[in-house]
GROMACS .gro file of C-alpha atoms in nm:
model
  508
    1UNK     CA    1   0.000   0.000   0.000
    2UNK     CA    2   0.286   0.239   0.085
    3UNK     CA    3   0.440   0.172  -0.258
    4UNK     CA    4   0.109   0.250  -0.426
    5UNK     CA    5   0.078   0.578  -0.237
    6UNK     CA    6   0.439   0.670  -0.322
    7UNK     CA    7   0.381   0.596  -0.691
    8UNK     CA    8   0.055   0.791  -0.682
    9UNK     CA    9   0.231   1.090  -0.528
   10UNK     CA   10   0.506   1.073  -0.790
   11UNK     CA   11   0.260   1.042  -1.078
   12UNK     CA   12   0.012   1.293  -0.945
   13UNK     CA   13   0.056   1.612  -1.146
   14UNK     CA   14   0.180   1.924  -0.973
   15UNK     CA   15  -0.027   2.204  -1.121
   16UNK     CA   16   0.044   2.578  -1.118
   17UNK     CA   17  -0.188   2.807  -1.310
   18UNK     CA   18  -0.319   2.500  -1.493
   19UNK     CA   19   0.028   2.392  -1.605
   20UNK     CA   20   0.175   2.053  -1.503
   21UNK     CA   21   0.527   2.087  -1.362
   22UNK     CA   22   0.622   1.728  -1.277
   23UNK     CA   23   0.899   1.689  -1.532
   24UNK     CA   24   1.053   1.828  -1.850
   25UNK     CA   25   0.827   1.856  -2.151
   26UNK     CA   26   1.110   1.841  -2.402
   27UNK     CA   27   1.368   1.565  -2.429
   28UNK     CA   28   1.644   1.660  -2.669
   29UNK     CA   29   1.728   1.292  -2.721
   30UNK     CA   30   1.389   1.256  -2.887
   31UNK     CA   31   1.520   1.491  -3.157
   32UNK     CA   32   1.839   1.292  -3.218
   33UNK     CA   33   1.704   1.134  -3.537
   34UNK     CA   34   1.598   1.475  -3.671
   35UNK     CA   35   1.938   1.623  -3.587
   36UNK     CA   36   2.120   1.344  -3.768
   37UNK     CA   37   1.900   1.375  -4.076
   38UNK     CA   38   1.927   1.752  -4.085
   39UNK     CA   39   2.306   1.739  -4.046
   40UNK     CA   40   2.319   1.495  -4.337
   41UNK     CA   41   2.120   1.744  -4.548
   42UNK     CA   42   2.353   2.027  -4.445
   43UNK     CA   43   2.661   1.822  -4.533
   44UNK     CA   44   2.522   1.712  -4.867
   45UNK     CA   45   2.340   2.025  -4.987
   46UNK     CA   46   2.502   2.317  -4.803
   47UNK     CA   47   2.860   2.187  -4.805
   48UNK     CA   48   2.921   1.937  -5.086
   49UNK     CA   49   2.685   2.069  -5.353
   50UNK     CA   50   2.730   2.434  -5.260
   51UNK     CA   51   3.105   2.411  -5.320
   52UNK     CA   52   3.080   2.200  -5.637
   53UNK     CA   53   3.175   2.409  -5.939
   54UNK     CA   54   2.935   2.202  -6.153
   55UNK     CA   55   2.639   2.317  -5.940
   56UNK     CA   56   2.464   2.654  -5.965
   57UNK     CA   57   2.568   2.951  -5.755
   58UNK     CA   58   2.201   3.035  -5.711
   59UNK     CA   59   1.857   2.903  -5.802
   60UNK     CA   60   1.700   3.238  -5.883
   61UNK     CA   61   1.335   3.304  -5.811
   62UNK     CA   62   1.160   3.643  -5.792
   63UNK     CA   63   1.030   3.739  -5.444
   64UNK     CA   64   0.659   3.665  -5.500
   65UNK     CA   65   0.732   3.323  -5.649
   66UNK     CA   66   0.978   3.238  -5.373
   67UNK     CA   67   0.726   3.333  -5.105
   68UNK     CA   68   0.488   3.073  -5.247
   69UNK     CA   69   0.756   2.806  -5.280
   70UNK     CA   70   0.872   2.848  -4.921
   71UNK     CA   71   0.524   2.876  -4.760
   72UNK     CA   72   0.640   3.138  -4.512
   73UNK     CA   73   0.320   3.155  -4.304
   74UNK     CA   74   0.354   3.071  -3.932
   75UNK     CA   75   0.062   2.868  -3.794
   76UNK     CA   76  -0.078   2.755  -3.458
   77UNK     CA   77   0.029   2.393  -3.502
   78UNK     CA   78   0.373   2.262  -3.583
   79UNK     CA   79   0.457   2.064  -3.895
   80UNK     CA   80   0.577   1.706  -3.926
   81UNK     CA   81   0.943   1.618  -3.910
   82UNK     CA   82   0.948   1.527  -4.280
   83UNK     CA   83   0.802   1.866  -4.368
   84UNK     CA   84   1.060   2.047  -4.157
   85UNK     CA   85   1.341   1.855  -4.325
   86UNK     CA   86   1.199   1.965  -4.660
   87UNK     CA   87   1.195   2.324  -4.531
   88UNK     CA   88   1.568   2.284  -4.464
   89UNK     CA   89   1.631   2.152  -4.814
   90UNK     CA   90   1.432   2.437  -4.970
   91UNK     CA   91   1.611   2.703  -4.764
   92UNK     CA   92   1.944   2.571  -4.887
   93UNK     CA   93   1.829   2.521  -5.246
   94UNK     CA   94   1.703   2.874  -5.297
   95UNK     CA   95   1.985   3.050  -5.109
   96UNK     CA   96   2.288   3.199  -5.279
   97UNK     CA   97   2.586   2.967  -5.237
   98UNK     CA   98   2.848   3.218  -5.123
   99UNK     CA   99   3.090   2.928  -5.073
  100UNK     CA  100   3.073   2.835  -5.443
  101UNK     CA  101   3.406   2.871  -5.631
  102UNK     CA  102   3.240   3.118  -5.871
  103UNK     CA  103   3.088   3.353  -5.614
  104UNK     CA  104   3.282   3.679  -5.652
  105UNK     CA  105   3.009   3.922  -5.549
  106UNK     CA  106   3.114   4.027  -5.199
  107UNK     CA  107   3.423   4.085  -4.982
  108UNK     CA  108   3.382   3.733  -4.844
  109UNK     CA  109   3.371   3.395  -5.017
  110UNK     CA  110   3.458   3.027  -4.992
  111UNK     CA  111   3.402   2.755  -4.735
  112UNK     CA  112   3.642   2.718  -4.443
  113UNK     CA  113   3.565   2.380  -4.278
  114UNK     CA  114   3.744   2.447  -3.949
  115UNK     CA  115   3.563   2.775  -3.898
  116UNK     CA  116   3.236   2.603  -3.991
  117UNK     CA  117   3.291   2.346  -3.718
  118UNK     CA  118   3.371   2.625  -3.472
  119UNK     CA  119   3.042   2.792  -3.566
  120UNK     CA  120   2.853   2.468  -3.504
  121UNK     CA  121   3.015   2.431  -3.161
  122UNK     CA  122   2.922   2.787  -3.070
  123UNK     CA  123   2.562   2.739  -3.183
  124UNK     CA  124   2.531   2.410  -2.995
  125UNK     CA  125   2.669   2.548  -2.668
  126UNK     CA  126   2.490   2.887  -2.691
  127UNK     CA  127   2.751   3.078  -2.488
  128UNK     CA  128   2.773   3.452  -2.448
  129UNK     CA  129   3.109   3.623  -2.428
  130UNK     CA  130   3.035   3.885  -2.164
  131UNK     CA  131   3.183   3.705  -1.861
  132UNK     CA  132   3.439   3.438  -1.790
  133UNK     CA  133   3.172   3.283  -1.571
  134UNK     CA  134   2.956   3.173  -1.868
  135UNK     CA  135   3.221   3.167  -2.141
  136UNK     CA  136   3.552   3.058  -1.986
  137UNK     CA  137   3.700   2.898  -2.297
  138UNK     CA  138   3.578   3.169  -2.532
  139UNK     CA  139   3.689   3.471  -2.328
  140UNK     CA  140   4.042   3.327  -2.319
  141UNK     CA  141   4.029   3.250  -2.692
  142UNK     CA  142   3.918   3.607  -2.770
  143UNK     CA  143   4.204   3.746  -2.562
  144UNK     CA  144   4.457   3.527  -2.745
  145UNK     CA  145   4.326   3.620  -3.091
  146UNK     CA  146   4.318   3.993  -3.014
  147UNK     CA  147   4.675   3.979  -2.886
  148UNK     CA  148   4.793   3.810  -3.205
  149UNK     CA  149   4.611   4.059  -3.426
  150UNK     CA  150   4.760   4.351  -3.233
  151UNK     CA  151   5.102   4.197  -3.277
  152UNK     CA  152   5.047   4.192  -3.654
  153UNK     CA  153   4.934   4.556  -3.647
  154UNK     CA  154   5.269   4.633  -3.485
  155UNK     CA  155   5.165   4.733  -3.134
  156UNK     CA  156   5.460   4.579  -2.955
  157UNK     CA  157   5.325   4.671  -2.612
  158UNK     CA  158   4.979   4.530  -2.686
  159UNK     CA  159   4.655   4.717  -2.645
  160UNK     CA  160   4.288   4.643  -2.601
  161UNK     CA  161   3.997   4.530  -2.814
  162UNK     CA  162   3.671   4.346  -2.859
  163UNK     CA  163   3.503   4.129  -3.120
  164UNK     CA  164   3.165   4.261  -3.229
  165UNK     CA  165   2.885   4.227  -3.481
  166UNK     CA  166   3.050   4.348  -3.802
  167UNK     CA  167   3.287   4.603  -3.949
  168UNK     CA  168   3.025   4.879  -3.947
  169UNK     CA  169   2.994   4.827  -3.572
  170UNK     CA  170   3.374   4.842  -3.535
  171UNK     CA  171   3.380   5.177  -3.713
  172UNK     CA  172   3.100   5.300  -3.489
  173UNK     CA  173   3.301   5.192  -3.185
  174UNK     CA  174   3.592   5.394  -3.322
  175UNK     CA  175   3.395   5.714  -3.380
  176UNK     CA  176   3.238   5.699  -3.035
  177UNK     CA  177   3.563   5.611  -2.860
  178UNK     CA  178   3.750   5.893  -3.036
  179UNK     CA  179   3.478   6.136  -2.933
  180UNK     CA  180   3.488   6.011  -2.573
  181UNK     CA  181   3.867   6.047  -2.571
  182UNK     CA  182   3.833   6.407  -2.690
  183UNK     CA  183   3.531   6.495  -2.475
  184UNK     CA  184   3.476   6.245  -2.188
  185UNK     CA  185   3.199   6.451  -2.028
  186UNK     CA  186   2.970   6.363  -2.316
  187UNK     CA  187   2.909   6.016  -2.170
  188UNK     CA  188   2.721   6.162  -1.873
  189UNK     CA  189   2.610   6.503  -1.995
  190UNK     CA  190   2.519   6.419  -2.353
  191UNK     CA  191   2.565   6.622  -2.669
  192UNK     CA  192   2.523   6.949  -2.484
  193UNK     CA  193   2.868   6.891  -2.334
  194UNK     CA  194   3.037   6.890  -2.673
  195UNK     CA  195   3.129   7.160  -2.922
  196UNK     CA  196   3.061   7.113  -3.293
  197UNK     CA  197   3.281   6.810  -3.358
  198UNK     CA  198   3.410   6.723  -3.706
  199UNK     CA  199   3.568   6.405  -3.839
  200UNK     CA  200   3.749   6.345  -4.167
  201UNK     CA  201   3.742   6.050  -4.404
  202UNK     CA  202   3.808   5.990  -4.770
  203UNK     CA  203   3.537   6.003  -5.034
  204UNK     CA  204   3.609   5.632  -5.088
  205UNK     CA  205   3.540   5.532  -4.728
  206UNK     CA  206   3.280   5.280  -4.618
  207UNK     CA  207   2.933   5.424  -4.569
  208UNK     CA  208   2.933   5.312  -4.205
  209UNK     CA  209   3.131   5.624  -4.112
  210UNK     CA  210   2.843   5.852  -4.213
  211UNK     CA  211   2.598   5.613  -4.047
  212UNK     CA  212   2.799   5.631  -3.726
  213UNK     CA  213   2.795   6.011  -3.735
  214UNK     CA  214   2.417   6.011  -3.784
  215UNK     CA  215   2.357   5.752  -3.513
  216UNK     CA  216   2.583   5.918  -3.257
  217UNK     CA  217   2.442   6.266  -3.305
  218UNK     CA  218   2.753   6.410  -3.470
  219UNK     CA  219   2.567   6.469  -3.794
  220UNK     CA  220   2.652   6.365  -4.146
  221UNK     CA  221   2.735   6.724  -4.245
  222UNK     CA  222   3.015   6.711  -3.990
  223UNK     CA  223   3.177   6.425  -4.179
  224UNK     CA  224   3.420   6.603  -4.409
  225UNK     CA  225   3.494   6.394  -4.718
  226UNK     CA  226   3.856   6.425  -4.824
  227UNK     CA  227   3.922   6.401  -5.199
  228UNK     CA  228   4.099   6.091  -5.327
  229UNK     CA  229   4.334   6.049  -5.619
  230UNK     CA  230   4.249   5.845  -5.930
  231UNK     CA  231   4.347   5.520  -5.760
  232UNK     CA  232   4.114   5.587  -5.468
  233UNK     CA  233   4.370   5.695  -5.206
  234UNK     CA  234   4.309   5.986  -4.970
  235UNK     CA  235   4.514   6.294  -5.065
  236UNK     CA  236   4.704   6.406  -4.748
  237UNK     CA  237   4.738   6.769  -4.859
  238UNK     CA  238   4.360   6.784  -4.910
  239UNK     CA  239   4.312   6.646  -4.559
  240UNK     CA  240   4.537   6.918  -4.419
  241UNK     CA  241   4.337   7.187  -4.599
  242UNK     CA  242   4.004   7.053  -4.474
  243UNK     CA  243   4.128   7.043  -4.114
  244UNK     CA  244   4.229   7.408  -4.141
  245UNK     CA  245   3.895   7.493  -4.303
  246UNK     CA  246   3.702   7.324  -4.020
  247UNK     CA  247   3.900   7.512  -3.756
  248UNK     CA  248   3.844   7.841  -3.935
  249UNK     CA  249   3.470   7.771  -3.919
  250UNK     CA  250   3.490   7.729  -3.541
  251UNK     CA  251   3.444   7.351  -3.556
  252UNK     CA  252   3.656   7.112  -3.349
  253UNK     CA  253   3.829   6.832  -3.545
  254UNK     CA  254   3.867   6.516  -3.338
  255UNK     CA  255   3.925   6.219  -3.569
  256UNK     CA  256   4.049   6.098  -3.906
  257UNK     CA  257   3.927   5.771  -4.056
  258UNK     CA  258   4.174   5.619  -4.302
  259UNK     CA  259   4.086   5.317  -4.515
  260UNK     CA  260   4.312   5.019  -4.579
  261UNK     CA  261   4.137   4.846  -4.867
  262UNK     CA  262   3.843   5.047  -4.996
  263UNK     CA  263   3.524   4.859  -5.078
  264UNK     CA  264   3.510   4.925  -5.451
  265UNK     CA  265   3.863   4.995  -5.574
  266UNK     CA  266   4.062   4.816  -5.302
  267UNK     CA  267   4.276   5.125  -5.238
  268UNK     CA  268   4.500   5.183  -4.936
  269UNK     CA  269   4.528   5.532  -4.794
  270UNK     CA  270   4.885   5.662  -4.724
  271UNK     CA  271   4.885   5.591  -4.350
  272UNK     CA  272   5.226   5.733  -4.264
  273UNK     CA  273   5.144   6.077  -4.407
  274UNK     CA  274   4.798   6.074  -4.252
  275UNK     CA  275   4.947   5.977  -3.915
  276UNK     CA  276   5.187   6.273  -3.938
  277UNK     CA  277   4.892   6.509  -3.990
  278UNK     CA  278   4.696   6.351  -3.704
  279UNK     CA  279   4.997   6.393  -3.476
  280UNK     CA  280   5.036   6.757  -3.572
  281UNK     CA  281   4.670   6.836  -3.502
  282UNK     CA  282   4.622   6.597  -3.210
  283UNK     CA  283   4.354   6.390  -3.387
  284UNK     CA  284   4.252   6.031  -3.324
  285UNK     CA  285   4.356   5.810  -3.617
  286UNK     CA  286   4.129   5.515  -3.693
  287UNK     CA  287   4.216   5.274  -3.973
  288UNK     CA  288   3.930   5.084  -4.132
  289UNK     CA  289   4.122   4.772  -4.235
  290UNK     CA  290   3.813   4.551  -4.239
  291UNK     CA  291   3.900   4.440  -4.591
  292UNK     CA  292   4.271   4.506  -4.626
  293UNK     CA  293   4.386   4.397  -4.280
  294UNK     CA  294   4.459   4.047  -4.408
  295UNK     CA  295   4.762   4.183  -4.594
  296UNK     CA  296   4.932   4.224  -4.255
  297UNK     CA  297   4.986   3.849  -4.241
  298UNK     CA  298   5.174   3.851  -4.574
  299UNK     CA  299   5.540   3.947  -4.581
  300UNK     CA  300   5.499   4.027  -4.950
  301UNK     CA  301   5.200   4.260  -4.914
  302UNK     CA  302   5.204   4.406  -4.562
  303UNK     CA  303   5.374   4.717  -4.705
  304UNK     CA  304   5.025   4.819  -4.820
  305UNK     CA  305   4.949   4.908  -4.457
  306UNK     CA  306   5.278   5.077  -4.375
  307UNK     CA  307   5.221   5.308  -4.080
  308UNK     CA  308   4.919   5.127  -3.935
  309UNK     CA  309   5.107   5.081  -3.608
  310UNK     CA  310   5.063   5.454  -3.552
  311UNK     CA  311   4.683   5.426  -3.549
  312UNK     CA  312   4.485   5.473  -3.229
  313UNK     CA  313   4.233   5.211  -3.339
  314UNK     CA  314   4.191   4.954  -3.614
  315UNK     CA  315   3.893   4.761  -3.754
  316UNK     CA  316   3.971   4.423  -3.910
  317UNK     CA  317   3.728   4.154  -4.033
  318UNK     CA  318   3.871   3.799  -4.037
  319UNK     CA  319   3.550   3.688  -4.210
  320UNK     CA  320   3.670   3.857  -4.528
  321UNK     CA  321   4.006   3.752  -4.676
  322UNK     CA  322   4.084   3.525  -4.378
  323UNK     CA  323   3.764   3.330  -4.457
  324UNK     CA  324   3.635   3.287  -4.102
  325UNK     CA  325   3.261   3.225  -4.092
  326UNK     CA  326   3.038   3.531  -4.074
  327UNK     CA  327   3.040   3.732  -3.861
  328UNK     CA  328   3.392   3.771  -3.729
  329UNK     CA  329   3.497   4.133  -3.674
  330UNK     CA  330   3.760   4.276  -3.443
  331UNK     CA  331   3.797   4.629  -3.309
  332UNK     CA  332   4.150   4.696  -3.182
  333UNK     CA  333   4.263   4.988  -2.963
  334UNK     CA  334   4.624   5.087  -2.894
  335UNK     CA  335   4.535   5.239  -2.556
  336UNK     CA  336   4.619   5.026  -2.250
  337UNK     CA  337   4.476   5.250  -1.978
  338UNK     CA  338   4.122   5.109  -1.991
  339UNK     CA  339   3.982   5.376  -2.226
  340UNK     CA  340   3.752   5.124  -2.395
  341UNK     CA  341   3.616   5.012  -2.058
  342UNK     CA  342   3.562   5.367  -1.935
  343UNK     CA  343   3.384   5.468  -2.252
  344UNK     CA  344   3.136   5.180  -2.263
  345UNK     CA  345   3.108   5.059  -1.905
  346UNK     CA  346   2.762   5.061  -1.745
  347UNK     CA  347   2.872   4.844  -1.446
  348UNK     CA  348   2.568   4.616  -1.443
  349UNK     CA  349   2.581   4.467  -1.094
  350UNK     CA  350   2.404   4.144  -1.194
  351UNK     CA  351   2.679   4.061  -1.445
  352UNK     CA  352   2.998   4.234  -1.341
  353UNK     CA  353   3.012   4.180  -0.965
  354UNK     CA  354   3.340   4.301  -0.821
  355UNK     CA  355   3.360   4.029  -0.552
  356UNK     CA  356   3.371   3.724  -0.781
  357UNK     CA  357   3.599   3.433  -0.692
  358UNK     CA  358   3.809   3.461  -1.013
  359UNK     CA  359   4.009   3.724  -1.203
  360UNK     CA  360   3.737   3.963  -1.322
  361UNK     CA  361   3.966   4.120  -1.580
  362UNK     CA  362   3.837   3.840  -1.805
  363UNK     CA  363   3.481   3.972  -1.773
  364UNK     CA  364   3.509   4.172  -2.094
  365UNK     CA  365   3.142   4.242  -2.159
  366UNK     CA  366   3.149   4.589  -2.004
  367UNK     CA  367   3.374   4.703  -2.290
  368UNK     CA  368   3.103   4.617  -2.540
  369UNK     CA  369   2.798   4.801  -2.672
  370UNK     CA  370   2.624   4.465  -2.676
  371UNK     CA  371   2.523   4.262  -2.375
  372UNK     CA  372   2.478   3.917  -2.526
  373UNK     CA  373   2.769   3.863  -2.764
  374UNK     CA  374   2.865   3.558  -2.965
  375UNK     CA  375   3.223   3.433  -2.922
  376UNK     CA  376   3.312   3.504  -3.284
  377UNK     CA  377   3.685   3.494  -3.214
  378UNK     CA  378   3.657   3.115  -3.176
  379UNK     CA  379   3.573   3.086  -3.548
  380UNK     CA  380   3.905   3.251  -3.635
  381UNK     CA  381   4.104   3.082  -3.358
  382UNK     CA  382   4.014   2.724  -3.457
  383UNK     CA  383   4.083   2.802  -3.823
  384UNK     CA  384   4.424   2.952  -3.736
  385UNK     CA  385   4.510   2.660  -3.508
  386UNK     CA  386   4.424   2.419  -3.790
  387UNK     CA  387   4.605   2.576  -4.085
  388UNK     CA  388   4.869   2.796  -3.920
  389UNK     CA  389   4.993   3.143  -4.010
  390UNK     CA  390   5.197   3.018  -4.305
  391UNK     CA  391   4.893   2.882  -4.488
  392UNK     CA  392   4.696   3.198  -4.412
  393UNK     CA  393   4.981   3.397  -4.565
  394UNK     CA  394   4.983   3.171  -4.871
  395UNK     CA  395   4.609   3.226  -4.917
  396UNK     CA  396   4.654   3.603  -4.919
  397UNK     CA  397   4.946   3.583  -5.162
  398UNK     CA  398   4.756   3.347  -5.391
  399UNK     CA  399   4.442   3.562  -5.393
  400UNK     CA  400   4.640   3.869  -5.497
  401UNK     CA  401   4.831   3.669  -5.757
  402UNK     CA  402   4.501   3.539  -5.895
  403UNK     CA  403   4.371   3.899  -5.915
  404UNK     CA  404   4.684   3.993  -6.107
  405UNK     CA  405   4.630   3.702  -6.349
  406UNK     CA  406   4.271   3.814  -6.409
  407UNK     CA  407   4.379   4.173  -6.471
  408UNK     CA  408   4.640   4.058  -6.722
  409UNK     CA  409   4.382   3.845  -6.904
  410UNK     CA  410   4.141   4.139  -6.920
  411UNK     CA  411   4.408   4.348  -7.090
  412UNK     CA  412   4.455   4.076  -7.354
  413UNK     CA  413   4.089   4.031  -7.445
  414UNK     CA  414   3.899   4.238  -7.699
  415UNK     CA  415   3.599   4.410  -7.548
  416UNK     CA  416   3.735   4.418  -7.192
  417UNK     CA  417   3.890   4.723  -7.031
  418UNK     CA  418   4.045   4.763  -6.685
  419UNK     CA  419   3.930   5.054  -6.476
  420UNK     CA  420   4.271   5.060  -6.303
  421UNK     CA  421   4.553   4.826  -6.213
  422UNK     CA  422   4.449   4.634  -5.901
  423UNK     CA  423   4.637   4.705  -5.581
  424UNK     CA  424   4.459   4.435  -5.385
  425UNK     CA  425   4.204   4.163  -5.471
  426UNK     CA  426   3.952   4.402  -5.631
  427UNK     CA  427   3.957   4.381  -6.012
  428UNK     CA  428   3.739   4.647  -6.172
  429UNK     CA  429   3.663   4.638  -6.545
  430UNK     CA  430   3.414   4.711  -6.822
  431UNK     CA  431   3.283   4.470  -7.080
  432UNK     CA  432   3.214   4.648  -7.411
  433UNK     CA  433   2.981   4.448  -7.640
  434UNK     CA  434   3.071   4.424  -8.013
  435UNK     CA  435   2.796   4.675  -8.102
  436UNK     CA  436   2.970   4.948  -7.900
  437UNK     CA  437   3.332   4.880  -7.984
  438UNK     CA  438   3.343   5.122  -8.277
  439UNK     CA  439   3.230   5.416  -8.062
  440UNK     CA  440   3.494   5.659  -7.940
  441UNK     CA  441   3.520   5.742  -7.572
  442UNK     CA  442   3.256   5.998  -7.498
  443UNK     CA  443   2.905   6.058  -7.364
  444UNK     CA  444   2.735   5.822  -7.613
  445UNK     CA  445   2.963   5.527  -7.534
  446UNK     CA  446   2.945   5.574  -7.158
  447UNK     CA  447   2.569   5.625  -7.161
  448UNK     CA  448   2.513   5.303  -7.350
  449UNK     CA  449   2.780   5.113  -7.159
  450UNK     CA  450   2.613   5.208  -6.832
  451UNK     CA  451   2.322   4.976  -6.918
  452UNK     CA  452   2.536   4.673  -7.007
  453UNK     CA  453   2.652   4.545  -6.668
  454UNK     CA  454   2.301   4.539  -6.509
  455UNK     CA  455   2.167   4.322  -6.793
  456UNK     CA  456   2.460   4.082  -6.777
  457UNK     CA  457   2.418   4.060  -6.397
  458UNK     CA  458   2.049   3.974  -6.441
  459UNK     CA  459   2.131   3.705  -6.693
  460UNK     CA  460   2.407   3.546  -6.483
  461UNK     CA  461   2.177   3.536  -6.180
  462UNK     CA  462   1.897   3.369  -6.375
  463UNK     CA  463   2.136   3.117  -6.529
  464UNK     CA  464   2.303   3.068  -6.190
  465UNK     CA  465   2.649   3.028  -6.342
  466UNK     CA  466   2.832   3.280  -6.121
  467UNK     CA  467   2.795   3.604  -5.926
  468UNK     CA  468   3.001   3.915  -5.992
  469UNK     CA  469   2.905   4.260  -5.863
  470UNK     CA  470   2.879   4.585  -6.055
  471UNK     CA  471   2.840   4.952  -5.969
  472UNK     CA  472   2.898   5.305  -6.098
  473UNK     CA  473   3.174   5.512  -5.941
  474UNK     CA  474   3.185   5.890  -5.940
  475UNK     CA  475   3.120   5.983  -6.304
  476UNK     CA  476   3.220   5.640  -6.435
  477UNK     CA  477   2.962   5.416  -6.604
  478UNK     CA  478   2.866   5.084  -6.442
  479UNK     CA  479   3.157   4.841  -6.430
  480UNK     CA  480   3.214   4.495  -6.286
  481UNK     CA  481   3.393   4.461  -5.953
  482UNK     CA  482   3.541   4.115  -5.923
  483UNK     CA  483   3.659   4.012  -5.574
  484UNK     CA  484   3.911   3.728  -5.562
  485UNK     CA  485   3.940   3.550  -5.228
  486UNK     CA  486   3.864   3.180  -5.218
  487UNK     CA  487   4.147   2.924  -5.252
  488UNK     CA  488   3.881   2.699  -5.408
  489UNK     CA  489   3.886   2.921  -5.719
  490UNK     CA  490   4.159   2.875  -5.977
  491UNK     CA  491   4.280   3.000  -6.314
  492UNK     CA  492   4.000   2.814  -6.494
  493UNK     CA  493   3.742   3.005  -6.292
  494UNK     CA  494   3.900   3.340  -6.385
  495UNK     CA  495   3.888   3.240  -6.752
  496UNK     CA  496   3.529   3.121  -6.711
  497UNK     CA  497   3.419   3.458  -6.572
  498UNK     CA  498   3.548   3.646  -6.875
  499UNK     CA  499   3.408   3.389  -7.119
  500UNK     CA  500   3.070   3.391  -6.945
  501UNK     CA  501   3.043   3.771  -6.937
  502UNK     CA  502   3.114   3.778  -7.309
  503UNK     CA  503   2.861   3.502  -7.382
  504UNK     CA  504   2.594   3.672  -7.173
  505UNK     CA  505   2.652   4.018  -7.319
  506UNK     CA  506   2.776   3.982  -7.675
  507UNK     CA  507   2.429   4.049  -7.819
  508UNK     CA  508   2.377   4.378  -7.632
   0.00000   0.00000   0.00000
């Protein structure tokens, strides 16, 4: 009888607000079969097929058609396991395969298996990198990666830094930190504590600088755009003149943003000369090396960033040329006095208790704008541990050599014209269809040529053979911007791109 009563008590539901609380309602082991099947789909469709040059880069569908194919509506009842697996297949099928050898559309490309595994580990564990308490492995990994990156920048005495959600965010960190350094009262007193502050950046800079100025209350009109030369580099003498102009207007210059690897042309600003000017006028120097920072790991190409060690802060995205999985973005600061902490600290007592039983210097979350923060550094760390610095260097050297090969081939082919000699992995060029080749350079040619790249882009997307970006630039007609990164792409792929552009556009 006692046994029956005990069993009855154990089985009797404990109810609170009509909800039974006796035991867990979800057993992850029940999903083991689903996890195994879904992982098999990922391996087959999102890894093997997506990196197979014989497969399409994309299965293009217009938005309205794709909405119907995907059945996006969310309902009261869940779907069967077989339906969910089909949802996974469809999501992969209709997505752009950015890991495909012929994806050249963005400043990232290719599949890096070690970084992919790191991403899977992070997603499975669901850590957050704000305290050592909940992310012991990952806070130490982030510290190690930041130290190595600062070493490559040339800060022999180290510095500070944080991984964050993208290069735009890194640049925003820089603008805000430079402003705090110039006017620390603004943190507590707000914009009323600051004079009219002005920052300077080249006309080729990333648009995140203007976004940062708008977001932070500096104002986009207080972002002075410095003219660049024909290759896209900031002109130091023009910077000097603009600084003097701002001062004569009663404004207060506080920062210069230099770019190491511009988005379109791949240009590197002359950092040594810019650093001299910043030193003379006591301005914070930030270097946006989100794209070009990878050259620091190459003995052959690190000269492109000569003078970067003089910067106060640097943005660098390992998810670009280094091929870490998205997102993986570092913001580095030369200061070692805790400036980053002072600028961003909110001292949340439920996270950053001062009487913890371990070294709280590893609780790095108070240096971040974010609270919850993925340990993105792990995706770069595991990759680096697996392949080593030498192979990373070889990847950079090969990518730039491949860009040089493509540029040389463009110069040999009728109907193709380089915009400029590439300095980095950006190869910019026009394709001139046979119908336009007899026209002399002038308004008629450029007007007609402006319409060519968009049509070829549409056709390549619908065929799914490759992806290459295009854009206008200043007064230049639309041209193709080819980005060479992935070690999975070879000479044959460069040749294919030129052949395919000709085949898709020769009738225009």
